Amino acid sequence: MKFGKELSIFLILMAVCMFTGYRNPNFFSQANILNTTKLIGIYGIFSIGMGFVIITGGIDLSVGSVFALLGVGLSMLLTEHQMNPWLAVLLVVFVGGLLGLVHGLLVTKAKLQSFIVTLCGLMIYRSLARTITNDGTRNFSDAPQAAWLRDYANGDWLGLPTTMWLLLVVMMIAFVVLHKSVYGIRLFATGQNEESARFAGLPTQKLVLSTYVICGLLAGVSGVLLSLYTGSVASSSHGNGYELYAVAACVLGGFSLKGGDGSIFGVVLATALLQVLRNMINMLQLPQPLEFTIIGGVILAGVLIDGAIRNRKKRISA
């Protein structure tokens, strides 16, 4: 595989870091670097999950609302039911995978569009989280069961935050699965032309279904980390719009929204670039609404570039 696009993203990332550091030296402070890399870890994990879905030509718009629902659930398990923290985390991640399974079944068996399925999920999960909490906030920062778990999740090892180590592990596993395994080859084939892949004997429905489960599981992991990072879950706003960051990271990182193309390293680098851009807005005291202007611009630019590359390939092969 080639790394041309990844190198371009890395160079842009370095340029943004140098520019921001030049304008505000606090950008390179230890506290700012630790906080930024911590967020890159959280965002990178669920962006990789989104990438698996996008490989098959689908999309998951429910990720942010899944964070809210799972965050409320984690809070209740730790504070009201005083469940063992590790058991609570495993249960929450399992529920994330279960939600992904439901999405996958609706897409593959009921033949519904992934956009519709996950848009409904976005509304249903947010509504459930708000109903359970009476539209309030669940705070579990002082819960004894959550204290050491928060310390562990928000801590660091060898100078890197725990979330970043988790991202590196997920990234390496995802790289092998997607780029070095038969499963990955079949996934790319399904994304490029599902009908041809089915005629070739590939179990396309099972392959597509598995990507939603992977996305749900990784959303569960990120949902736990995000809840432990914030220490509280406001049901109306927790995780709001996070799916857009994942889609933006995938598109910028080389994933085609039409499916059949993508790079794990690319999505991780793109996640880092988006988080550094968000940090740049804060450090340079730029207007906060610019954040969504940047994300929207990134998605639009990614789609335009992807379309141009595909058209060029078609002209060359014609």
Tab-separated table of C-alpha atoms in Angstrom:
chain	number	residue	atom	x	y	z
A	1	MET	CA	0.000	0.000	0.000
A	2	LYS	CA	1.074	3.573	-0.680
A	3	PHE	CA	1.316	6.301	1.949
A	4	GLY	CA	1.152	9.406	-0.269
A	5	LYS	CA	-2.034	10.789	1.263
A	6	GLU	CA	-0.914	9.938	4.800
A	7	LEU	CA	2.350	11.816	4.212
A	8	SER	CA	0.408	14.847	2.974
A	9	ILE	CA	-1.786	14.851	6.100
A	10	PHE	CA	1.280	14.458	8.317
A	11	LEU	CA	3.004	17.427	6.667
A	12	ILE	CA	-0.135	19.576	7.048
A	13	LEU	CA	-0.362	18.474	10.693
A	14	MET	CA	3.244	19.521	11.312
A	15	ALA	CA	2.651	22.862	9.572
A	16	VAL	CA	-0.432	23.594	11.707
A	17	CYS	CA	1.490	22.651	14.878
A	18	MET	CA	4.430	24.905	13.986
A	19	PHE	CA	2.157	27.827	13.048
A	20	THR	CA	0.083	27.541	16.230
A	21	GLY	CA	3.192	27.110	18.391
A	22	TYR	CA	4.761	30.169	16.772
A	23	ARG	CA	1.656	32.277	17.475
A	24	ASN	CA	1.187	30.898	21.010
A	25	PRO	CA	4.140	29.088	22.676
A	26	ASN	CA	1.730	27.566	25.240
A	27	PHE	CA	0.655	25.217	22.454
A	28	PHE	CA	3.812	23.190	23.158
A	29	SER	CA	3.274	23.143	26.927
A	30	GLN	CA	3.177	19.689	28.505
A	31	ALA	CA	-0.375	20.188	29.801
A	32	ASN	CA	-1.715	21.184	26.380
A	33	ILE	CA	0.062	18.346	24.571
A	34	LEU	CA	-1.215	15.778	27.092
A	35	ASN	CA	-4.791	17.041	26.853
A	36	THR	CA	-4.730	17.163	23.045
A	37	THR	CA	-3.267	13.662	22.693
A	38	LYS	CA	-5.808	12.394	25.226
A	39	LEU	CA	-8.625	13.675	23.004
A	40	ILE	CA	-6.926	12.295	19.879
A	41	GLY	CA	-7.021	8.874	21.574
A	42	ILE	CA	-10.756	9.077	22.321
A	43	TYR	CA	-11.740	10.475	18.915
A	44	GLY	CA	-9.392	8.189	16.997
A	45	ILE	CA	-10.913	4.973	18.368
A	46	PHE	CA	-14.487	5.672	17.275
A	47	SER	CA	-13.281	7.191	13.989
A	48	ILE	CA	-11.616	3.861	13.142
A	49	GLY	CA	-14.938	2.144	13.859
A	50	MET	CA	-16.686	4.573	11.515
A	51	GLY	CA	-14.054	3.760	8.884
A	52	PHE	CA	-15.047	0.085	8.841
A	53	VAL	CA	-18.664	1.044	8.096
A	54	ILE	CA	-17.670	3.558	5.424
A	55	ILE	CA	-15.484	0.920	3.690
A	56	THR	CA	-18.704	-0.912	2.780
A	57	GLY	CA	-20.389	2.283	1.560
A	58	GLY	CA	-22.428	2.801	4.737
A	59	ILE	CA	-22.417	5.432	7.462
A	60	ASP	CA	-23.252	5.617	11.176
A	61	LEU	CA	-24.838	8.883	12.298
A	62	SER	CA	-25.808	7.625	15.749
A	63	VAL	CA	-22.358	7.645	17.384
A	64	GLY	CA	-22.839	10.868	19.386
A	65	SER	CA	-26.209	9.760	20.758
A	66	VAL	CA	-24.765	6.324	21.568
A	67	PHE	CA	-22.185	8.136	23.724
A	68	ALA	CA	-24.989	9.895	25.634
A	69	LEU	CA	-26.999	6.715	26.215
A	70	LEU	CA	-23.982	4.606	27.187
A	71	GLY	CA	-22.641	7.402	29.391
A	72	VAL	CA	-25.924	7.554	31.287
A	73	GLY	CA	-25.901	3.769	31.576
A	74	LEU	CA	-22.319	3.710	32.901
A	75	SER	CA	-23.167	6.385	35.444
A	76	MET	CA	-26.194	4.432	36.698
A	77	LEU	CA	-24.233	1.182	36.974
A	78	LEU	CA	-21.458	2.830	38.982
A	79	THR	CA	-23.509	5.094	41.250
A	80	GLU	CA	-26.952	3.514	41.662
A	81	HIS	CA	-26.084	-0.174	41.310
A	82	GLN	CA	-22.485	0.113	42.570
A	83	MET	CA	-21.400	-2.495	40.058
A	84	ASN	CA	-17.791	-3.618	39.784
A	85	PRO	CA	-16.150	-0.956	37.527
A	86	TRP	CA	-14.603	-3.440	35.091
A	87	LEU	CA	-17.879	-5.345	34.799
A	88	ALA	CA	-19.732	-2.074	34.202
A	89	VAL	CA	-17.267	-1.089	31.461
A	90	LEU	CA	-17.569	-4.495	29.761
A	91	LEU	CA	-21.360	-4.321	29.923
A	92	VAL	CA	-21.425	-0.832	28.392
A	93	VAL	CA	-19.071	-1.851	25.560
A	94	PHE	CA	-21.196	-4.967	24.974
A	95	VAL	CA	-24.337	-2.809	24.685
A	96	GLY	CA	-22.476	-0.637	22.170
A	97	GLY	CA	-21.770	-3.748	20.084
A	98	LEU	CA	-25.408	-4.832	20.470
A	99	LEU	CA	-26.637	-1.489	19.101
A	100	GLY	CA	-24.230	-1.930	16.192
A	101	LEU	CA	-25.666	-5.422	15.593
A	102	VAL	CA	-29.196	-3.973	15.430
A	103	HIS	CA	-28.036	-1.369	12.905
A	104	GLY	CA	-26.338	-4.053	10.835
A	105	LEU	CA	-29.400	-6.336	10.833
A	106	LEU	CA	-31.676	-3.492	9.732
A	107	VAL	CA	-29.261	-2.612	6.911
A	108	THR	CA	-28.561	-6.143	5.680
A	109	LYS	CA	-31.787	-8.034	6.426
A	110	ALA	CA	-34.446	-5.318	6.255
A	111	LYS	CA	-32.573	-3.641	3.356
A	112	LEU	CA	-32.864	-0.180	4.901
A	113	GLN	CA	-30.374	2.548	4.056
A	114	SER	CA	-27.683	3.003	6.691
A	115	PHE	CA	-28.325	6.745	6.655
A	116	ILE	CA	-31.980	6.244	7.661
A	117	VAL	CA	-31.256	3.506	10.224
A	118	THR	CA	-28.569	5.415	12.086
A	119	LEU	CA	-30.397	8.760	11.807
A	120	CYS	CA	-33.307	7.097	13.621
A	121	GLY	CA	-30.780	5.735	16.121
A	122	LEU	CA	-29.404	9.231	16.647
A	123	MET	CA	-32.858	10.494	17.648
A	124	ILE	CA	-33.961	7.421	19.624
A	125	TYR	CA	-30.799	7.060	21.743
A	126	ARG	CA	-30.660	10.783	22.554
A	127	SER	CA	-34.320	10.758	23.483
A	128	LEU	CA	-33.867	7.698	25.721
A	129	ALA	CA	-30.883	9.290	27.481
A	130	ARG	CA	-32.864	12.469	28.123
A	131	THR	CA	-35.923	10.537	29.317
A	132	ILE	CA	-33.945	8.360	31.735
A	133	THR	CA	-32.281	11.401	33.310
A	134	ASN	CA	-35.364	13.670	33.125
A	135	ASP	CA	-33.319	15.810	30.755
A	136	GLY	CA	-30.696	16.257	33.455
A	137	THR	CA	-27.015	15.556	34.047
A	138	ARG	CA	-25.507	12.450	35.608
A	139	ASN	CA	-22.437	13.269	37.648
A	140	PHE	CA	-20.313	10.389	38.843
A	141	SER	CA	-17.003	12.140	39.364
A	142	ASP	CA	-17.251	11.631	43.142
A	143	ALA	CA	-18.445	8.024	43.025
A	144	PRO	CA	-15.916	5.776	44.851
A	145	GLN	CA	-16.318	3.069	42.201
A	146	ALA	CA	-15.450	5.545	39.461
A	147	ALA	CA	-12.535	7.306	41.178
A	148	TRP	CA	-9.708	4.865	40.398
A	149	LEU	CA	-11.238	4.032	37.009
A	150	ARG	CA	-11.172	7.737	36.114
A	151	ASP	CA	-7.605	8.024	37.404
A	152	TYR	CA	-6.593	5.078	35.236
A	153	ALA	CA	-8.415	6.251	32.086
A	154	ASN	CA	-7.232	9.854	32.454
A	155	GLY	CA	-3.711	8.950	33.513
A	156	ASP	CA	-0.583	8.522	31.430
A	157	TRP	CA	2.251	6.030	30.997
A	158	LEU	CA	5.708	6.802	29.617
A	159	GLY	CA	4.549	10.315	28.801
A	160	LEU	CA	1.544	9.237	26.734
A	161	PRO	CA	-2.088	9.324	27.943
A	162	THR	CA	-3.812	5.986	28.481
A	163	THR	CA	-6.322	6.843	25.745
A	164	MET	CA	-3.463	7.301	23.271
A	165	TRP	CA	-2.012	3.882	24.162
A	166	LEU	CA	-5.452	2.359	23.631
A	167	LEU	CA	-5.701	4.103	20.251
A	168	LEU	CA	-2.307	2.710	19.212
A	169	VAL	CA	-3.418	-0.827	20.131
A	170	VAL	CA	-6.732	-0.430	18.279
A	171	MET	CA	-4.932	1.113	15.296
A	172	MET	CA	-2.454	-1.771	14.955
A	173	ILE	CA	-5.194	-4.408	15.268
A	174	ALA	CA	-7.412	-2.548	12.777
A	175	PHE	CA	-4.483	-2.168	10.362
A	176	VAL	CA	-3.808	-5.909	10.342
A	177	VAL	CA	-7.507	-6.767	10.080
A	178	LEU	CA	-8.231	-4.306	7.274
A	179	HIS	CA	-5.009	-4.293	5.261
A	180	LYS	CA	-3.331	-7.663	5.956
A	181	SER	CA	-6.115	-10.218	6.256
A	182	VAL	CA	-8.516	-12.079	3.976
A	183	TYR	CA	-11.372	-10.423	5.862
A	184	GLY	CA	-10.024	-6.990	4.919
A	185	ILE	CA	-9.622	-7.951	1.245
A	186	ARG	CA	-13.218	-9.183	1.175
A	187	LEU	CA	-14.396	-6.002	2.907
A	188	PHE	CA	-12.725	-3.800	0.285
A	189	ALA	CA	-14.192	-5.989	-2.495
A	190	THR	CA	-17.678	-5.656	-1.002
A	191	GLY	CA	-17.309	-1.891	-0.762
A	192	GLN	CA	-16.091	-1.539	-4.344
A	193	ASN	CA	-18.935	-3.569	-5.861
A	194	GLU	CA	-21.225	-5.487	-3.525
A	195	GLU	CA	-23.102	-7.245	-6.327
A	196	SER	CA	-19.915	-8.531	-7.964
A	197	ALA	CA	-18.569	-9.621	-4.590
A	198	ARG	CA	-21.785	-11.561	-3.903
A	199	PHE	CA	-21.612	-13.278	-7.309
A	200	ALA	CA	-17.990	-14.159	-6.509
A	201	GLY	CA	-19.256	-16.097	-3.509
A	202	LEU	CA	-18.430	-13.649	-0.724
A	203	PRO	CA	-20.835	-13.500	2.246
A	204	THR	CA	-21.459	-9.793	1.723
A	205	GLN	CA	-24.320	-9.511	4.219
A	206	LYS	CA	-22.227	-10.984	7.022
A	207	LEU	CA	-19.294	-8.759	6.094
A	208	VAL	CA	-21.425	-5.602	6.150
A	209	LEU	CA	-23.114	-6.695	9.378
A	210	SER	CA	-19.727	-7.216	11.048
A	211	THR	CA	-18.640	-3.627	10.307
A	212	TYR	CA	-21.604	-2.204	12.257
A	213	VAL	CA	-20.773	-4.472	15.197
A	214	ILE	CA	-17.128	-3.316	15.115
A	215	CYS	CA	-18.284	0.315	14.934
A	216	GLY	CA	-20.650	-0.240	17.880
A	217	LEU	CA	-17.964	-1.902	20.014
A	218	LEU	CA	-15.423	0.871	19.347
A	219	ALA	CA	-18.124	3.493	19.993
A	220	GLY	CA	-18.694	1.726	23.315
A	221	VAL	CA	-14.974	1.943	24.193
A	222	SER	CA	-14.819	5.626	23.230
A	223	GLY	CA	-18.112	6.292	25.044
A	224	VAL	CA	-16.635	4.929	28.272
A	225	LEU	CA	-13.423	6.943	27.848
A	226	LEU	CA	-15.357	10.132	27.057
A	227	SER	CA	-17.591	9.721	30.108
A	228	LEU	CA	-14.580	9.138	32.350
A	229	TYR	CA	-12.861	12.156	30.764
A	230	THR	CA	-15.792	14.522	31.394
A	231	GLY	CA	-16.827	12.993	34.747
A	232	SER	CA	-20.476	13.791	34.031
A	233	VAL	CA	-23.002	13.171	31.287
A	234	ALA	CA	-25.403	15.927	30.229
A	235	SER	CA	-28.011	13.897	28.360
A	236	SER	CA	-28.980	16.723	25.999
A	237	SER	CA	-25.472	17.585	24.820
A	238	HIS	CA	-23.028	14.771	25.684
A	239	GLY	CA	-21.377	13.579	22.466
A	240	ASN	CA	-23.524	15.894	20.372
A	241	GLY	CA	-22.238	16.020	16.774
A	242	TYR	CA	-19.288	13.668	17.420
A	243	GLU	CA	-20.281	11.535	14.437
A	244	LEU	CA	-19.326	14.484	12.235
A	245	TYR	CA	-15.758	14.385	13.553
A	246	ALA	CA	-15.551	10.687	12.716
A	247	VAL	CA	-16.914	11.178	9.195
A	248	ALA	CA	-14.584	14.142	8.644
A	249	ALA	CA	-11.566	12.135	9.873
A	250	CYS	CA	-12.438	9.221	7.577
A	251	VAL	CA	-12.965	11.400	4.493
A	252	LEU	CA	-9.849	13.450	5.154
A	253	GLY	CA	-7.901	10.258	5.894
A	254	GLY	CA	-8.641	8.725	2.515
A	255	PHE	CA	-11.900	6.819	3.001
A	256	SER	CA	-14.323	7.108	0.117
A	257	LEU	CA	-17.952	7.683	1.105
A	258	LYS	CA	-18.856	5.433	-1.843
A	259	GLY	CA	-16.957	2.575	-0.180
A	260	GLY	CA	-14.081	0.342	-1.216
A	261	ASP	CA	-11.205	2.605	-0.245
A	262	GLY	CA	-9.569	3.746	2.980
A	263	SER	CA	-6.519	3.714	5.249
A	264	ILE	CA	-6.318	3.142	9.001
A	265	PHE	CA	-3.167	5.262	9.348
A	266	GLY	CA	-4.888	7.978	7.313
A	267	VAL	CA	-7.901	8.199	9.609
A	268	VAL	CA	-5.698	8.368	12.725
A	269	LEU	CA	-3.570	11.151	11.240
A	270	ALA	CA	-6.709	12.993	10.127
A	271	THR	CA	-8.143	12.678	13.641
A	272	ALA	CA	-4.960	14.227	15.013
A	273	LEU	CA	-5.165	17.053	12.463
A	274	LEU	CA	-8.796	17.832	13.342
A	275	GLN	CA	-8.039	17.898	17.072
A	276	VAL	CA	-5.020	20.128	16.536
A	277	LEU	CA	-7.177	22.481	14.441
A	278	ARG	CA	-9.732	22.608	17.291
A	279	ASN	CA	-6.925	23.301	19.716
A	280	MET	CA	-5.554	25.987	17.404
A	281	ILE	CA	-8.908	27.809	17.501
A	282	ASN	CA	-8.739	27.874	21.310
A	283	MET	CA	-5.068	28.769	21.549
A	284	LEU	CA	-5.332	31.605	19.030
A	285	GLN	CA	-8.657	32.753	20.549
A	286	LEU	CA	-10.465	32.496	17.237
A	287	PRO	CA	-14.309	32.484	17.191
A	288	GLN	CA	-15.582	29.068	18.346
A	289	PRO	CA	-18.192	28.799	15.523
A	290	LEU	CA	-15.236	28.471	13.152
A	291	GLU	CA	-14.830	24.884	14.401
A	292	PHE	CA	-17.801	23.596	12.419
A	293	THR	CA	-16.822	25.720	9.437
A	294	ILE	CA	-13.498	23.866	9.405
A	295	ILE	CA	-15.121	20.437	9.801
A	296	GLY	CA	-17.665	21.169	7.072
A	297	GLY	CA	-14.916	22.455	4.810
A	298	VAL	CA	-12.821	19.355	5.460
A	299	ILE	CA	-15.691	16.996	4.533
A	300	LEU	CA	-16.512	19.000	1.402
A	301	ALA	CA	-12.868	19.179	0.302
A	302	GLY	CA	-12.438	15.445	0.952
A	303	VAL	CA	-15.493	14.517	-1.124
A	304	LEU	CA	-14.424	16.808	-3.991
A	305	ILE	CA	-10.878	15.416	-4.013
A	306	ASP	CA	-12.181	11.840	-3.814
A	307	GLY	CA	-14.494	12.481	-6.764
A	308	ALA	CA	-11.680	14.027	-8.786
A	309	ILE	CA	-9.353	11.067	-8.090
A	310	ARG	CA	-12.035	8.528	-9.043
A	311	ASN	CA	-12.841	10.373	-12.274
A	312	ARG	CA	-9.145	10.502	-13.158
A	313	LYS	CA	-8.792	6.741	-12.556
A	314	LYS	CA	-11.803	6.096	-14.795
A	315	ARG	CA	-10.322	8.231	-17.591
A	316	ILE	CA	-6.972	6.446	-17.312
A	317	SER	CA	-8.536	2.960	-17.338
A	318	ALA	CA	-10.920	3.829	-20.217
